mmCIF file of C-alpha atoms in Angstrom:
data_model
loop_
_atom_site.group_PDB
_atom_site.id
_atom_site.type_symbol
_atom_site.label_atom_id
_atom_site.label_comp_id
_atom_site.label_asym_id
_atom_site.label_seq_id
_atom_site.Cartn_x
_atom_site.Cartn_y
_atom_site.Cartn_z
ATOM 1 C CA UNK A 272 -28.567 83.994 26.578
ATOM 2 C CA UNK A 273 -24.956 85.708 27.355
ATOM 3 C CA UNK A 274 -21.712 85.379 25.406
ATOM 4 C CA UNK A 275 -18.573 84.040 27.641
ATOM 5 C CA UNK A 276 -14.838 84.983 26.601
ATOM 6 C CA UNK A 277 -12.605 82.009 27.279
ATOM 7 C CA UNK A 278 -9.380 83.482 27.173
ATOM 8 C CA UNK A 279 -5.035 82.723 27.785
ATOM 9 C CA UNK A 280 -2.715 85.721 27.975
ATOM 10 C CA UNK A 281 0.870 85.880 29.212
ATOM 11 C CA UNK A 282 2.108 89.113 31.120
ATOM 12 C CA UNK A 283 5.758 89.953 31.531
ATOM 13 C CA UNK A 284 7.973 88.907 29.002
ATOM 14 C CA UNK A 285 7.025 88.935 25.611
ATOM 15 C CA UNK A 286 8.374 89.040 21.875
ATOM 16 C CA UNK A 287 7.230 91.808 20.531
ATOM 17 C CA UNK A 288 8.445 93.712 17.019
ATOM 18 C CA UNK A 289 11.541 91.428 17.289
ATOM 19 C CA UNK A 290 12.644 92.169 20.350
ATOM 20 C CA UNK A 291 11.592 90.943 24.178
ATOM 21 C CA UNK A 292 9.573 92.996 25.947
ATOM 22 C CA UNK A 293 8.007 93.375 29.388
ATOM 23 C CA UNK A 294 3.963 93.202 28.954
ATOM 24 C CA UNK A 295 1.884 94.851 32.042
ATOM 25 C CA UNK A 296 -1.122 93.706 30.620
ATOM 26 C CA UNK A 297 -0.914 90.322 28.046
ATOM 27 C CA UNK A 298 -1.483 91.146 24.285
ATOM 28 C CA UNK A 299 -4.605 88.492 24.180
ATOM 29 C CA UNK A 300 -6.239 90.185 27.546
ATOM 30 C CA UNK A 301 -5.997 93.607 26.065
ATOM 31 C CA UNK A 302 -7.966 92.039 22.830
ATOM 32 C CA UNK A 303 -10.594 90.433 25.876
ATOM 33 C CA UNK A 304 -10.741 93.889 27.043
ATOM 34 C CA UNK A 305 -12.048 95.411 23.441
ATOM 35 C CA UNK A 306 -14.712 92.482 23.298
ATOM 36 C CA UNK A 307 -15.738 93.499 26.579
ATOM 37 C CA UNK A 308 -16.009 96.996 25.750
ATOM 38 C CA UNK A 309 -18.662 95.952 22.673
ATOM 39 C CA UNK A 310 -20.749 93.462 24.073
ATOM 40 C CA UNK A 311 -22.154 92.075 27.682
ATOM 41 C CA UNK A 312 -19.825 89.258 28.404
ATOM 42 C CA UNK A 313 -18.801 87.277 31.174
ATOM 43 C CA UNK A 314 -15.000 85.807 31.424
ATOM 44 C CA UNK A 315 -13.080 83.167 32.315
ATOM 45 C CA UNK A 316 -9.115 83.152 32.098
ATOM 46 C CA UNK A 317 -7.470 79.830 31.633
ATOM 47 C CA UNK A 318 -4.084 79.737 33.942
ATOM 48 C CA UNK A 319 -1.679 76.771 34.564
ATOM 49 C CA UNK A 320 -1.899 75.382 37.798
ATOM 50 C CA UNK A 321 2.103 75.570 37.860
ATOM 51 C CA UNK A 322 3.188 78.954 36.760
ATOM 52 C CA UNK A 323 5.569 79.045 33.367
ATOM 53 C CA UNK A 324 8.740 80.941 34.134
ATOM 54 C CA UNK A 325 9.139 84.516 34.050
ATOM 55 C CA UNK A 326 11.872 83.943 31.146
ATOM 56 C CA UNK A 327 10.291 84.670 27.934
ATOM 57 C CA UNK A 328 12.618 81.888 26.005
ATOM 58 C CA UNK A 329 11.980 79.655 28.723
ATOM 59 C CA UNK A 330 8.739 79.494 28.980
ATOM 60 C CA UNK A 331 8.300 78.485 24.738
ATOM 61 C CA UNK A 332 11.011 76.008 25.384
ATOM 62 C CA UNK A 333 8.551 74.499 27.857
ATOM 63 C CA UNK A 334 5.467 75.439 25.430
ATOM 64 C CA UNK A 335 7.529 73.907 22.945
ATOM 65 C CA UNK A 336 7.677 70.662 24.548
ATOM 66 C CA UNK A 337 4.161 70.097 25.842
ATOM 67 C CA UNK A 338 3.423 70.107 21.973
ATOM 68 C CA UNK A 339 6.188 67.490 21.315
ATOM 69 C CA UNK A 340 5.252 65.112 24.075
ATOM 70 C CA UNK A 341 1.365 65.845 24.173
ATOM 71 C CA UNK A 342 1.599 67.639 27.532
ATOM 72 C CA UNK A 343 -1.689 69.047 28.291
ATOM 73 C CA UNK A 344 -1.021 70.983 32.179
ATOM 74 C CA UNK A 345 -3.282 71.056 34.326
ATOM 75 C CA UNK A 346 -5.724 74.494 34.415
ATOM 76 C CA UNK A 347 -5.692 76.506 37.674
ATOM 77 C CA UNK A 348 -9.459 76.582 37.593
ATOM 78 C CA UNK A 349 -11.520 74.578 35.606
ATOM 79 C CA UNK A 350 -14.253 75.795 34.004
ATOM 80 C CA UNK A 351 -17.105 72.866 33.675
ATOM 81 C CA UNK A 352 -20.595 74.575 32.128
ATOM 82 C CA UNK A 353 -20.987 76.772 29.314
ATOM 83 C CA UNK A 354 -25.042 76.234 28.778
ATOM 84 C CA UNK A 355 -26.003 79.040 30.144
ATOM 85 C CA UNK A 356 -24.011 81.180 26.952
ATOM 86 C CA UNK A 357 -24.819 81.085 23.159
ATOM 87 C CA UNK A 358 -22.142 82.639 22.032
ATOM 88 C CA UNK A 359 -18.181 81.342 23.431
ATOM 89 C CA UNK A 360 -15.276 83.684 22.222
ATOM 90 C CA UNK A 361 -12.003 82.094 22.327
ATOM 91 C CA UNK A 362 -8.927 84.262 22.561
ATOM 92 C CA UNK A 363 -5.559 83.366 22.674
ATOM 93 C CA UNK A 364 -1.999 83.860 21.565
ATOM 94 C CA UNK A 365 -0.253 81.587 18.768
ATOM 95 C CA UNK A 366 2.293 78.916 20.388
ATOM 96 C CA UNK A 367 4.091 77.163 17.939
ATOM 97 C CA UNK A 368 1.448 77.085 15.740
ATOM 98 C CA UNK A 369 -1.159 76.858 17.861
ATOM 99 C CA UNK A 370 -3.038 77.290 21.696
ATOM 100 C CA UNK A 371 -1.493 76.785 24.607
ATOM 101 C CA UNK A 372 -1.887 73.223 25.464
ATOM 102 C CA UNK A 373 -3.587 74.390 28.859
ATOM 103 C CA UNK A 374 -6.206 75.832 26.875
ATOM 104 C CA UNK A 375 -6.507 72.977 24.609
ATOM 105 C CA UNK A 376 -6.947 70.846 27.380
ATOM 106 C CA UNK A 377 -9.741 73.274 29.140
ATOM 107 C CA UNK A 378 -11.522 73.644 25.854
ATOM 108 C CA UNK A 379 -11.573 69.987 25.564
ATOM 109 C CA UNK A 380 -13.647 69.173 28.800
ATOM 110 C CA UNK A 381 -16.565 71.475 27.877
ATOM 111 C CA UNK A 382 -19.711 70.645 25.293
ATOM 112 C CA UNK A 383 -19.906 73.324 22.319
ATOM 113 C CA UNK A 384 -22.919 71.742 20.699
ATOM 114 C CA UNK A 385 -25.182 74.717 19.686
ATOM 115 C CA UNK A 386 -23.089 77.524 20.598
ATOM 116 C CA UNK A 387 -21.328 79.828 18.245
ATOM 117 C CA UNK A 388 -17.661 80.104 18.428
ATOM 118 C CA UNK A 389 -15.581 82.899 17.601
ATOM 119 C CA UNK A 390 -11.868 82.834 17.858
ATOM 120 C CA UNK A 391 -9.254 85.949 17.731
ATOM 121 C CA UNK A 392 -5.724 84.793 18.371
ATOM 122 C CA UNK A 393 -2.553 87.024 18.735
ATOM 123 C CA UNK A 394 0.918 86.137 17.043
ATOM 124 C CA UNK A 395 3.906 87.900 16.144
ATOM 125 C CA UNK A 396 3.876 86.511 12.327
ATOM 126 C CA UNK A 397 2.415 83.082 12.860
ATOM 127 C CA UNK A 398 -1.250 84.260 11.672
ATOM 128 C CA UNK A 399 -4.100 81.541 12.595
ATOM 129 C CA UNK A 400 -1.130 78.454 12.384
ATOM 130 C CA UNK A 401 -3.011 75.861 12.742
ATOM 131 C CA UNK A 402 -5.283 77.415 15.770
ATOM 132 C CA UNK A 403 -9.023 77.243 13.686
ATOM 133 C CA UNK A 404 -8.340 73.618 12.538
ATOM 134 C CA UNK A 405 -7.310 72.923 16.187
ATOM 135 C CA UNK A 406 -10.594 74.570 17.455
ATOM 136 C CA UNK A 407 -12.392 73.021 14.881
ATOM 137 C CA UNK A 408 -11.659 69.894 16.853
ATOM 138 C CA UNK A 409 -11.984 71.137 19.898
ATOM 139 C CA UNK A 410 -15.121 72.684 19.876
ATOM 140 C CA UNK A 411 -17.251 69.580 18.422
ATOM 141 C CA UNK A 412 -21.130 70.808 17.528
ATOM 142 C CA UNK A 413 -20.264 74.599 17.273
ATOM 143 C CA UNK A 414 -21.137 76.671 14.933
ATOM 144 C CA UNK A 415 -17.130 77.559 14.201
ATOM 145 C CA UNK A 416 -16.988 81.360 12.773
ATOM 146 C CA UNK A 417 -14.000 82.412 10.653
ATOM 147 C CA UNK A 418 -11.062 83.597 13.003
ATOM 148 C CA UNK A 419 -9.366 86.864 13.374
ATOM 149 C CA UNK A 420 -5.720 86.990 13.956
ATOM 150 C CA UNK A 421 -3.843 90.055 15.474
ATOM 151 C CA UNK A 422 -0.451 91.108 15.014
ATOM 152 C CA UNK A 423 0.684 91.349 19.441
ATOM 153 C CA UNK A 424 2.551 94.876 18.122
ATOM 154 C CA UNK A 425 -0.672 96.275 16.539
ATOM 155 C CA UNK A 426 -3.084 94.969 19.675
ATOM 156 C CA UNK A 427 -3.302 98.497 21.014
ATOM 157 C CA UNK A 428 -4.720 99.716 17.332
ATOM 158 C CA UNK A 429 -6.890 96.324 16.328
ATOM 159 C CA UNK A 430 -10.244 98.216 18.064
ATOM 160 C CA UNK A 431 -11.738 98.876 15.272
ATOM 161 C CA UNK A 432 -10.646 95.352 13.540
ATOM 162 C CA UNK A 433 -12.340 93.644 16.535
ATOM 163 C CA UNK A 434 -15.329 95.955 17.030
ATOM 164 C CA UNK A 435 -15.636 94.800 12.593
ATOM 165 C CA UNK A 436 -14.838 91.683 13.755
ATOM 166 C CA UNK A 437 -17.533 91.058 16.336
ATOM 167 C CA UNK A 438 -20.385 92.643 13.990
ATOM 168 C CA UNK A 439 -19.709 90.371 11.393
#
């Protein structure tokens, strides 16, 4: 069996230490890339059909109000089998409190009975919010393993907290 890494990450602009930043690479994907780097897995990025805007305060506006009114966008791709994997990591940043509603709605179409889950999610002083309780429900019939949440300014020095992480 193989482990999959179901993952959101936004690129461009970010908060970040207080301030907003311009992100080459997404905080969450550079986490996805440490995983990757410790153990055989296969990926699959969840993207909104519709892009979010460019504007970092725009775009949580937006996140902001899929929350509020129960918007769940549609995903660029869909993923629709994961039982060929044993293992699903979920990574993704902390919106309000939570995942993006994209990936909550991708997350929601797929069967997690058996599998292990384990969840990192990257935040800028939000912690785990309410992500784990949210994957809790998401992921009915998994095996949920305690999260680890990452600090977006300290994602370039978490590789030994994930390598930990992953081991445990």
């Amino acid at each position: 069996m193989k482990s999959l890494i179901i993952y959101y990450s936004r690129r461009g602009e970010n908060y970040l230490n207080g301030d907003i930043v311009n992100l080459e690479k997404g905080n969450t994907e550079i986490i996805v890339d440490y995983i990757k780097g410790f153990i055989d897995a296969d990926t699959f990025q969840v993207e909104t059909e519709e892009d979010y805007p460019e504007s970092y305060m725009e775009t949580i506006d937006i996140a902001k109000e899929e929350q509020e009114k129960n918007i769940y966008p549609e995903p660029k791709e869909n993923l629709d089998d994961i039982s060929k994997y044993d293992t699903i990591y979920i990574a993704s940043p902390n919106w309000w409190g939570t995942l993006p509603m994209v990936l909550q709605r991708q997350l929601d179409k797929l069967d997690f009975t058996g599998k292990t889950v384990k969840t990192v999610i990257t935040h800028e002083g939000s912690g785990l919010g309410n992500c784990m309780k949210d994957i809790k429900k998401l992921c009915k019939g998994a095996d949920i393993k305690k999260g680890l949440e990452i600090k977006g300014s300290a994602v370039n020095d978490s590789k030994d907290r994930i390598k930990a992480w992953i081991e445990h």
